[in-house]
PDB file of C-alpha atoms in Angstrom:
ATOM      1  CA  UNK A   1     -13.744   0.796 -14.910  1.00  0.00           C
ATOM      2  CA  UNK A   2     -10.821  -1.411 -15.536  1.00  0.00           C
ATOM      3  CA  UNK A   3      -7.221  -2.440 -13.860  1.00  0.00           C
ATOM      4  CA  UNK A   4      -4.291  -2.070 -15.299  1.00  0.00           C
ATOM      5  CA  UNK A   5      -1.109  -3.555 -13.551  1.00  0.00           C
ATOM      6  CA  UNK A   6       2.269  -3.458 -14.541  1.00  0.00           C
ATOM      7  CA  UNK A   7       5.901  -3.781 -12.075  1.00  0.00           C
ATOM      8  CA  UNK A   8       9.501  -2.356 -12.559  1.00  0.00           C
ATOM      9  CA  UNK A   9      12.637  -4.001 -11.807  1.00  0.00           C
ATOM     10  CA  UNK A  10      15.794  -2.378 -10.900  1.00  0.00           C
ATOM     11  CA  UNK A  11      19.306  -2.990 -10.732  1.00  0.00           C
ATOM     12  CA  UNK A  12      21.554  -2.383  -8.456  1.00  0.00           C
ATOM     13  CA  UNK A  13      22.876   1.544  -8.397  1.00  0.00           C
ATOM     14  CA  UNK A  14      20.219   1.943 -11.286  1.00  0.00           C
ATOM     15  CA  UNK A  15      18.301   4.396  -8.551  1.00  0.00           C
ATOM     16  CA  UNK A  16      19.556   5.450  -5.421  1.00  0.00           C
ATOM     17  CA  UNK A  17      15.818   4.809  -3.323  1.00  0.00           C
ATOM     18  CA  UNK A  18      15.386   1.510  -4.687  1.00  0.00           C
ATOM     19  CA  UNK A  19      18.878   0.261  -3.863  1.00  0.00           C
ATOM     20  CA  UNK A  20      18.314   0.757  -0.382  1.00  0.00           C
ATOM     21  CA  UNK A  21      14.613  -1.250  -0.549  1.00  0.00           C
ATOM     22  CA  UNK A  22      17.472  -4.583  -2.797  1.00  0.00           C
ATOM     23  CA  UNK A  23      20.266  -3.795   0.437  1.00  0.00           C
ATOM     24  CA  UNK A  24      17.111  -4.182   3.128  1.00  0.00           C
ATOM     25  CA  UNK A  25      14.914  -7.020   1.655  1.00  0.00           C
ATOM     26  CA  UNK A  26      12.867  -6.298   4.689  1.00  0.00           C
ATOM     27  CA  UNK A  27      12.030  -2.835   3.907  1.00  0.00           C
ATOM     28  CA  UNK A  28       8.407  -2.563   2.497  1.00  0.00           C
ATOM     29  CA  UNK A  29       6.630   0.659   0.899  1.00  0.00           C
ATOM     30  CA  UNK A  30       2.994   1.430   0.580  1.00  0.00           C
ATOM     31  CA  UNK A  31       1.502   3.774  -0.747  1.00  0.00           C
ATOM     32  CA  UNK A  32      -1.521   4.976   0.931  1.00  0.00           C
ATOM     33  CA  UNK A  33      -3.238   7.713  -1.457  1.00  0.00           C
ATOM     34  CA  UNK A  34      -1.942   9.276  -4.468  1.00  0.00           C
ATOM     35  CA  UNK A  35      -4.219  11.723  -6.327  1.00  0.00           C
ATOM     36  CA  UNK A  36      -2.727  13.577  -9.503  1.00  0.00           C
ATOM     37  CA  UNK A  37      -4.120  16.407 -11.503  1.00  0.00           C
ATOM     38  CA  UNK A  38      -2.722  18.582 -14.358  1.00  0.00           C
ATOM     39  CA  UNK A  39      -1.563  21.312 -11.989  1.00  0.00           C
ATOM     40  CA  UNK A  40      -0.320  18.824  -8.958  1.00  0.00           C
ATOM     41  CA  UNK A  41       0.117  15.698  -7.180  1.00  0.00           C
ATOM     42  CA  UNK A  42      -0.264  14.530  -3.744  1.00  0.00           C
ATOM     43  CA  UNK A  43       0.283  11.373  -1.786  1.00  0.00           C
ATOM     44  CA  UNK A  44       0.774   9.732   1.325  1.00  0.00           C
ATOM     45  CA  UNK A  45       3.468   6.770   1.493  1.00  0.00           C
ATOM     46  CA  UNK A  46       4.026   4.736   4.685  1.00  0.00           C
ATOM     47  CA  UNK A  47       7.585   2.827   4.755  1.00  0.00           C
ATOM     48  CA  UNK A  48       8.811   0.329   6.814  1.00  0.00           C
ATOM     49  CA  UNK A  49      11.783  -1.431   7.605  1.00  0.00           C
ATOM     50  CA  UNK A  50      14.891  -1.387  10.179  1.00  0.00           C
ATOM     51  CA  UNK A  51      16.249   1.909  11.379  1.00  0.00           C
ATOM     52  CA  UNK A  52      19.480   2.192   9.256  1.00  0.00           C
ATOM     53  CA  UNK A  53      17.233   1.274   5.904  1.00  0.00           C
ATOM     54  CA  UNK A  54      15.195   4.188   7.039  1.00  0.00           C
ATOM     55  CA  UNK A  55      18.041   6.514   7.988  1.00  0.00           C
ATOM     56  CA  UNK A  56      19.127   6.131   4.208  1.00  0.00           C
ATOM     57  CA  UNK A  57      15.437   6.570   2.976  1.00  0.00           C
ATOM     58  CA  UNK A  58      14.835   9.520   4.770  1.00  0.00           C
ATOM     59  CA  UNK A  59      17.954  11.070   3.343  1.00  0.00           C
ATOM     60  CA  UNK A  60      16.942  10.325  -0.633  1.00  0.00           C
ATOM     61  CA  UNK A  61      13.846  10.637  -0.040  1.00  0.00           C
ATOM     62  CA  UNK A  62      13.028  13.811   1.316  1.00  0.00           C
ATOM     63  CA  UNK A  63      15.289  15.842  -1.055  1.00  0.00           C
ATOM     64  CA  UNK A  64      13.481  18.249  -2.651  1.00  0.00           C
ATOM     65  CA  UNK A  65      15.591  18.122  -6.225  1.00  0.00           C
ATOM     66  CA  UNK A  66      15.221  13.885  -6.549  1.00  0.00           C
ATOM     67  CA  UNK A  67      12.048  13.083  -8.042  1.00  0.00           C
ATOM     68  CA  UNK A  68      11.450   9.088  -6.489  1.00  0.00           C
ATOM     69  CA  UNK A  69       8.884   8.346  -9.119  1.00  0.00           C
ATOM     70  CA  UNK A  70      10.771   9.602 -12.202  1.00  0.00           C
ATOM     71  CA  UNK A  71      11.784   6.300 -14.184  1.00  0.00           C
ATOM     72  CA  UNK A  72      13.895   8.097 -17.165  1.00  0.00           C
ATOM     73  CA  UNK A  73      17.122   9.620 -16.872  1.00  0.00           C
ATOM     74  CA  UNK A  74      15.540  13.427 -17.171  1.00  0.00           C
ATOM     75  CA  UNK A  75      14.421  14.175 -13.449  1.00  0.00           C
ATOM     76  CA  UNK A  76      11.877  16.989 -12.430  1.00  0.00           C
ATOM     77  CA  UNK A  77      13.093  20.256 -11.609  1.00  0.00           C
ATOM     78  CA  UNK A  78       9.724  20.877  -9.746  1.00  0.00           C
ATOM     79  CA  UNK A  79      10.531  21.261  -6.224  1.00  0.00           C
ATOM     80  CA  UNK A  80       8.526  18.716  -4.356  1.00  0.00           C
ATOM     81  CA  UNK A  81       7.654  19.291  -1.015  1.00  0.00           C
ATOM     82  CA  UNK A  82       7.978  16.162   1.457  1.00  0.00           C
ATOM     83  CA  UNK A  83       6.739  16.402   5.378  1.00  0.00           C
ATOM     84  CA  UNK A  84       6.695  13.286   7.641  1.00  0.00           C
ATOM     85  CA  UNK A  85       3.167  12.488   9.458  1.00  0.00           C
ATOM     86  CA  UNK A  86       4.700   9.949  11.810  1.00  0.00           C
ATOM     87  CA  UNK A  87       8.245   8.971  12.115  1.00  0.00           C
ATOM     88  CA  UNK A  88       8.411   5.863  14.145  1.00  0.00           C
ATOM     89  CA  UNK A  89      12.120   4.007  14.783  1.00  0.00           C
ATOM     90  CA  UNK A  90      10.359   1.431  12.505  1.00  0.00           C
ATOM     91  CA  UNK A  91       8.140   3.553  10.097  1.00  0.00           C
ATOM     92  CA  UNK A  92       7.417   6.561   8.411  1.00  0.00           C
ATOM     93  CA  UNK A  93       4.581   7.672   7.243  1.00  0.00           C
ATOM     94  CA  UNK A  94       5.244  10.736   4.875  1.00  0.00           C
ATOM     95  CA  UNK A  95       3.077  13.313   3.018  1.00  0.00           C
ATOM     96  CA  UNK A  96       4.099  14.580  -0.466  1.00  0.00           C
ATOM     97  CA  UNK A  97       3.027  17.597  -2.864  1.00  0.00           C
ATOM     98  CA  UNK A  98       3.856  18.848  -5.653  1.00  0.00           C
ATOM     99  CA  UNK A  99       2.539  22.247  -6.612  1.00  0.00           C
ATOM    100  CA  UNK A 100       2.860  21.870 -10.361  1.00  0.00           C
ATOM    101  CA  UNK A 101       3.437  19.900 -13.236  1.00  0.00           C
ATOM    102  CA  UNK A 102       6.535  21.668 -14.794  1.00  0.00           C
ATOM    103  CA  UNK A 103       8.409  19.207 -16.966  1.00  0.00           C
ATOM    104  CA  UNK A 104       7.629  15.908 -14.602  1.00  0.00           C
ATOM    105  CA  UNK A 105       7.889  12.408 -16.126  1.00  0.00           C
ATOM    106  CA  UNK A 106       7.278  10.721 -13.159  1.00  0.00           C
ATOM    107  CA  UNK A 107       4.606   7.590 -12.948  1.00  0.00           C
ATOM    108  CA  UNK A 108       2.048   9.567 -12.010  1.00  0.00           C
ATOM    109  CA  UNK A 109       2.449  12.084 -14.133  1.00  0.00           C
ATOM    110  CA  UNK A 110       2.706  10.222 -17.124  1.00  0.00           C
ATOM    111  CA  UNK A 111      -0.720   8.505 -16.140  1.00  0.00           C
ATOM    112  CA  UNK A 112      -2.100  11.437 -15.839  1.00  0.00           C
ATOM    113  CA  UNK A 113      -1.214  12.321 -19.436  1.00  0.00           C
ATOM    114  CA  UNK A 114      -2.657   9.368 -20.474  1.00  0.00           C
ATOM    115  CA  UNK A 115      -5.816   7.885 -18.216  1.00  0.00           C
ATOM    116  CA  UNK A 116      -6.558  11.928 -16.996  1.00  0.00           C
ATOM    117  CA  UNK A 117      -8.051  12.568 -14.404  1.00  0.00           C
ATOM    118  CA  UNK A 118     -10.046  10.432 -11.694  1.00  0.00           C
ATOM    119  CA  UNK A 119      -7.791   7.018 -11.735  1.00  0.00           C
ATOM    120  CA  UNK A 120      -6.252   5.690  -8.788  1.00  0.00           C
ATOM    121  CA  UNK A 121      -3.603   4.134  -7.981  1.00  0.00           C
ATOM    122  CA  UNK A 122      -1.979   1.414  -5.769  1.00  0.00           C
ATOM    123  CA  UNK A 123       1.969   1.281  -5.365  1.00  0.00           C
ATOM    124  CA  UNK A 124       4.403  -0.981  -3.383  1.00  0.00           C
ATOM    125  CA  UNK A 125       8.237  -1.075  -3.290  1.00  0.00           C
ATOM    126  CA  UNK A 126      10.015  -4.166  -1.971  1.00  0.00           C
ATOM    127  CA  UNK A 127      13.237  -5.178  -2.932  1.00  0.00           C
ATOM    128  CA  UNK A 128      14.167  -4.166  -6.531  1.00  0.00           C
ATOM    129  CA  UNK A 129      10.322  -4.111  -7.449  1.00  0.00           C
ATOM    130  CA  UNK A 130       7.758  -1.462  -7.517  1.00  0.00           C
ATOM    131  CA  UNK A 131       4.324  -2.919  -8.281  1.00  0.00           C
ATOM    132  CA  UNK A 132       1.526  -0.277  -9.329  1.00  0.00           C
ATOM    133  CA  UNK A 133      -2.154  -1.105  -9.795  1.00  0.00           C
ATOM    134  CA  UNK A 134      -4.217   1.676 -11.549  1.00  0.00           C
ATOM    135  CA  UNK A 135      -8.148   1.601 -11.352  1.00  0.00           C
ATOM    136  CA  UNK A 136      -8.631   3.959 -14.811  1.00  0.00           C
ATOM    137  CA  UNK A 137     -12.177   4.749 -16.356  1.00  0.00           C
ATOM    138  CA  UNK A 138     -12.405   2.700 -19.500  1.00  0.00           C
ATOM    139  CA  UNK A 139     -11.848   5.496 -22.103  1.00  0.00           C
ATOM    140  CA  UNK A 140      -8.132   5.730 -20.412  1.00  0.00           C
ATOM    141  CA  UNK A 141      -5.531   5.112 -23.148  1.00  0.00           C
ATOM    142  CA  UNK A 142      -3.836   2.190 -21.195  1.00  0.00           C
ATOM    143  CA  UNK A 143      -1.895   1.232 -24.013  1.00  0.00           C
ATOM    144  CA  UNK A 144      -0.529   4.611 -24.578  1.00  0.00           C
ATOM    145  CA  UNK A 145       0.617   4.764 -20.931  1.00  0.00           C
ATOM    146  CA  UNK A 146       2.871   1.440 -21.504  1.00  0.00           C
ATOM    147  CA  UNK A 147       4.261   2.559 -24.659  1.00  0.00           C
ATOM    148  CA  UNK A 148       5.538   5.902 -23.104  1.00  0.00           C
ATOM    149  CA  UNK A 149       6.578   4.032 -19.303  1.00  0.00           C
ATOM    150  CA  UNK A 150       8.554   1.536 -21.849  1.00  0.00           C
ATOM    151  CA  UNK A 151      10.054   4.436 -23.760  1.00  0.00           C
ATOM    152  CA  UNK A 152      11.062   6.599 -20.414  1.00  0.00           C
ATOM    153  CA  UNK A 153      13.080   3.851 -18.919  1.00  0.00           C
ATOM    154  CA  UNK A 154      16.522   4.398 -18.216  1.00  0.00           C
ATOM    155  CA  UNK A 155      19.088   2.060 -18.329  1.00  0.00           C
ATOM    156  CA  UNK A 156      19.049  -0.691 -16.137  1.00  0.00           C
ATOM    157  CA  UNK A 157      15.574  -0.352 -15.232  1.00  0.00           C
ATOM    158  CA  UNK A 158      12.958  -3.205 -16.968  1.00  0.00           C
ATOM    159  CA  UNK A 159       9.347  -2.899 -17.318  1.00  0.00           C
ATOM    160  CA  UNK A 160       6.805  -6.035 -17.099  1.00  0.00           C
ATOM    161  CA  UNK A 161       2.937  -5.248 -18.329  1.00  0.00           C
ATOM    162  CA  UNK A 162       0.829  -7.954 -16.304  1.00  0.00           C
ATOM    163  CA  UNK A 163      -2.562  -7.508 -16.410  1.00  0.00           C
ATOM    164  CA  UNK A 164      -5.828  -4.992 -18.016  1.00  0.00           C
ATOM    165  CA  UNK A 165      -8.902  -6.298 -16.753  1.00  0.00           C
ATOM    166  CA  UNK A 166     -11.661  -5.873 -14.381  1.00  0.00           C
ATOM    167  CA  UNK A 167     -11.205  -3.823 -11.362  1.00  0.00           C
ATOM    168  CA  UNK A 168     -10.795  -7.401  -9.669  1.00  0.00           C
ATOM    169  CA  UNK A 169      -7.891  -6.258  -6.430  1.00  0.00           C
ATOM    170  CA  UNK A 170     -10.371  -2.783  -5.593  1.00  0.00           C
ATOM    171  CA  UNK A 171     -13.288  -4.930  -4.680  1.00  0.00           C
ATOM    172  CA  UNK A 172     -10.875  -7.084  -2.696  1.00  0.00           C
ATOM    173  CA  UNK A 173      -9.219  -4.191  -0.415  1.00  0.00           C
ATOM    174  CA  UNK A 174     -13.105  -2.819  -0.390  1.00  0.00           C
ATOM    175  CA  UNK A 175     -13.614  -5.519   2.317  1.00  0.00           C
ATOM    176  CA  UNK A 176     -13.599  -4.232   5.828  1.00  0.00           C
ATOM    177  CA  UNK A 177     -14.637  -5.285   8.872  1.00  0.00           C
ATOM    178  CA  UNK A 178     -17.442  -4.315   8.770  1.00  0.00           C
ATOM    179  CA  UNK A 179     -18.244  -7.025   6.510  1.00  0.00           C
ATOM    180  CA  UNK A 180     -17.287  -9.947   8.826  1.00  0.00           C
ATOM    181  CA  UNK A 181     -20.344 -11.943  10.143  1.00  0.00           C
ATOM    182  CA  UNK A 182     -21.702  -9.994  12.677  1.00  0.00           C
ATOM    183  CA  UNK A 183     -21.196 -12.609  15.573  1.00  0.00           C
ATOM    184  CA  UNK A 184     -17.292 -12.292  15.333  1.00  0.00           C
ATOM    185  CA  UNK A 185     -17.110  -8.856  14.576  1.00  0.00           C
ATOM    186  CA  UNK A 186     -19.518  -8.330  17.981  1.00  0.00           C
ATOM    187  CA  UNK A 187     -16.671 -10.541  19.483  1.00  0.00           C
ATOM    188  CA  UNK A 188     -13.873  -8.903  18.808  1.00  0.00           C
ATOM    189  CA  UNK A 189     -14.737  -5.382  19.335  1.00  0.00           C
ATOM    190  CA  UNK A 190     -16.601  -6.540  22.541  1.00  0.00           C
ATOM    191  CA  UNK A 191     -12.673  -8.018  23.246  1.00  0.00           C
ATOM    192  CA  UNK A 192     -10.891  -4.766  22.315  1.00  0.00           C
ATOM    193  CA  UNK A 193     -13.337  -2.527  24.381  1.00  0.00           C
ATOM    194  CA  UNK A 194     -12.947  -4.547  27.013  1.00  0.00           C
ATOM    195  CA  UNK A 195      -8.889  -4.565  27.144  1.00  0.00           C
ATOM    196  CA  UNK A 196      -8.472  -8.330  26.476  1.00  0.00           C
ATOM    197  CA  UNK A 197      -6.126  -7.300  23.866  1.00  0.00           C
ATOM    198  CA  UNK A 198      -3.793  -4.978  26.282  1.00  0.00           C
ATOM    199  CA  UNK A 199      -0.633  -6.216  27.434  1.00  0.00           C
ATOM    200  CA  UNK A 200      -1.361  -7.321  30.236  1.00  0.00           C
ATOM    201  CA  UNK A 201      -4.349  -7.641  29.691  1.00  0.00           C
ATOM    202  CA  UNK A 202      -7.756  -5.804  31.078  1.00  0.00           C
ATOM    203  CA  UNK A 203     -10.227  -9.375  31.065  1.00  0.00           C
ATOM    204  CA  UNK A 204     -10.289 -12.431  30.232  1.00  0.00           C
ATOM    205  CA  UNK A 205     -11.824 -14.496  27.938  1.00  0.00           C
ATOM    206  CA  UNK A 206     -14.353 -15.784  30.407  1.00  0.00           C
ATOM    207  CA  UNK A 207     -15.182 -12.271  31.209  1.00  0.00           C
ATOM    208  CA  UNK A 208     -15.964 -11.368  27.581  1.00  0.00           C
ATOM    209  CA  UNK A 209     -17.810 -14.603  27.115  1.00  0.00           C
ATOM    210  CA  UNK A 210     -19.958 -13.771  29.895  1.00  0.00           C
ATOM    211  CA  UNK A 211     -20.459  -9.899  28.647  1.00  0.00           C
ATOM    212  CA  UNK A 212     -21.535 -10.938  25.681  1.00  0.00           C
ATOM    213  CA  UNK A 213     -23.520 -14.346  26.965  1.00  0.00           C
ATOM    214  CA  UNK A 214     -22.608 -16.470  24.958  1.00  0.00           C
ATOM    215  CA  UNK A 215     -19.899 -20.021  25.803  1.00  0.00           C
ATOM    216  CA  UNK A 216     -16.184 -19.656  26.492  1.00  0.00           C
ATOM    217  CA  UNK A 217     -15.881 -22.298  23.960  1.00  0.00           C
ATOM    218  CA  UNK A 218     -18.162 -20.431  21.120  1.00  0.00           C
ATOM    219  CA  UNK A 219     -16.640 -17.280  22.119  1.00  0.00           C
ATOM    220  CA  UNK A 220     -12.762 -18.358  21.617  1.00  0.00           C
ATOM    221  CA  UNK A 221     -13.929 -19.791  18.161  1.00  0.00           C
ATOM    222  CA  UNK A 222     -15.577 -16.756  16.901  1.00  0.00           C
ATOM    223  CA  UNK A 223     -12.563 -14.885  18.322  1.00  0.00           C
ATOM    224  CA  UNK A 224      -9.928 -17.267  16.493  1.00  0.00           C
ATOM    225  CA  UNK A 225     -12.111 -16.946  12.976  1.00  0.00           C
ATOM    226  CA  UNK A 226     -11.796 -13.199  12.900  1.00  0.00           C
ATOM    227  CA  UNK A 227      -7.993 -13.236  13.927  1.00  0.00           C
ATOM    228  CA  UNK A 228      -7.863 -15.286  11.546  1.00  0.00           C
ATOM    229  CA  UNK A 229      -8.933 -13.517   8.783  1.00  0.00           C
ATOM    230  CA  UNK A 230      -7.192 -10.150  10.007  1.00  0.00           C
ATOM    231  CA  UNK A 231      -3.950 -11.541  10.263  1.00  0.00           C
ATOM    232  CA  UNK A 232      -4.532 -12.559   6.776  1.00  0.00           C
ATOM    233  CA  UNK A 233      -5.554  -8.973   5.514  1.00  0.00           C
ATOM    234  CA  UNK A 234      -2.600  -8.015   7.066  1.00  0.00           C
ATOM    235  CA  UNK A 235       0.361 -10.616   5.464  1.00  0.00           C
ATOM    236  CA  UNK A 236      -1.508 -10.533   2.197  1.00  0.00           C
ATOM    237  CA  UNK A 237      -0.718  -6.833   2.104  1.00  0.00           C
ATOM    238  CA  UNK A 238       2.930  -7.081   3.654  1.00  0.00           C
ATOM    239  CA  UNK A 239       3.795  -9.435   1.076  1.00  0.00           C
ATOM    240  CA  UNK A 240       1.339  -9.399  -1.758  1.00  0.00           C
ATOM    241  CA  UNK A 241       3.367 -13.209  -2.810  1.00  0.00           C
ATOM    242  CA  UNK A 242       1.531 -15.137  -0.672  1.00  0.00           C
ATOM    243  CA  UNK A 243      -1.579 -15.003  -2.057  1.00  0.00           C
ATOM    244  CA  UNK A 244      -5.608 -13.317  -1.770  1.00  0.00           C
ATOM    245  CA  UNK A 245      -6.145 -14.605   1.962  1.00  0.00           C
ATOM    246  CA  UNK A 246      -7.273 -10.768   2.859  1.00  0.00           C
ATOM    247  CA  UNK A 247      -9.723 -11.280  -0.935  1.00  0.00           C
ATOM    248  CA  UNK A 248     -11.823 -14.013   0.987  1.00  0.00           C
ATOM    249  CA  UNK A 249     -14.546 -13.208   2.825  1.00  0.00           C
ATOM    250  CA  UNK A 250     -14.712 -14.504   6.520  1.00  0.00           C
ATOM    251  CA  UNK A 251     -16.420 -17.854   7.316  1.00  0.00           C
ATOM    252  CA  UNK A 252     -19.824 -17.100   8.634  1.00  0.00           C
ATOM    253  CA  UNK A 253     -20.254 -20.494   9.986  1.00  0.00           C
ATOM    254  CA  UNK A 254     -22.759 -20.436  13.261  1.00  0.00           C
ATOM    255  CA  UNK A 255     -21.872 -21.341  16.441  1.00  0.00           C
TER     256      UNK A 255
END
């Protein structure tokens, strides 16, 4: 398997989606799952970002005739079917299909064409960027994928190839918490089952600490190594700039 990474750049009123992610610099996109075949496509996208950012979205994004991932100036005329999952004053989370292939030039698509089938794919919009990560297999024509992104763009839309290589950020996002030494992780879900985390809150920290029989002191420490590393996970995704905290693996130090 190998990773292949590349990011577009637009300007402004070069797409009417992304303008609203360079007008809301705190708008953020994620997509969740995207699985393409020859005959469809479906994907799950969560957005975020202040209410009248996500007003506009909602409007671009959930018209059937716009295709959001087309990067040339020929659009799909495959209607794509949008339906929102959650729809939060803060978020969406939004479900999208479509049924066939027709003449579609969007990203996905155009991987398709040239990894096949049984890539996957990683996408986030933020600003006037949208950074995709591709796991491929290795007979995927990588190459030929860049050449025909590079000749789809439209006009005031630039493309920036960064990286083919090992399938480095997938092991990363593999981590879970079930991986964290197994004194915090007995910490903190001994915390959340017992309400320390509701507001207010259920216990206290000298109730978990005696649950669990161990010091307040070792207990708090334990606690503060796994918030640690969550609240990591969770900035390192937000705002993929500030580095690979989520990449390391939790400090198993014994206390």
């Amino acid at each position: 398997m190998r990773e292949f990474a590349f990011t577009i750049e637009y300007e402004r009123g070069a797409d009417p989606l992304m303008d609203v992610f360079i007008e809301h610099p705190e708008a953020h996109a994620r997509t969740i799952n995207c699985h393409v075949s020859p005959n469809s496509m479906w994907r799950i996208d969560r957005i975020a970002g202040p209410k009248e950012a996500l007003e506009r979205i909602d409007d671009i994004y959930m018209a059937p005739e716009h295709c959001n991932e087309c990067i040339g100036s020929r659009h799909c005329h495959t209607d794509w079917e949008h339906e929102f999952l959650e729809r939060a004053p803060s978020r969406r989370t939004i479900y999208t299909f479509r049924p066939s292939p027709g003449d579609c030039y969007s990203i996905p698509q155009l991987a398709c064409m040239y990894l096949g089938e049984g890539y996957l794919c990683a996408a986030e919009r933020r600003e006037n960027r949208y950074e995709w990560r591709i796991l491929m297999r290795d007979d995927g024509d990588a190459m030929g994928l860049h050449e025909a992104l590079s000749e789809e763009l439209r006009d005031g839309l630039s493309l920036s190839f960064r990286q083919i290589g090992g399938p480095s950020y997938w092991a990363e996002e593999a981590i879970t918490l079930a991986e964290f030494p197994y004194e915090q992780r007995e910490a903190i879900e001994t915390a959340v089952r017992m309400g320390y985390y509701q507001t207010p809150r259920d216990t206290s920290m000298a109730e978990v600490a005696e649950e669990l029989d161990v010091p307040r002191s070792t207990l708090q420490y334990r606690l503060q190594q796994a918030e640690s590393w969550i609240i990591g996970c969770f900035v390192s995704r937000a705002v993929s700039d500030l580095g690979e905290q989520c990449s390391r693996e939790p400090v198993a130090k014994k206390v």
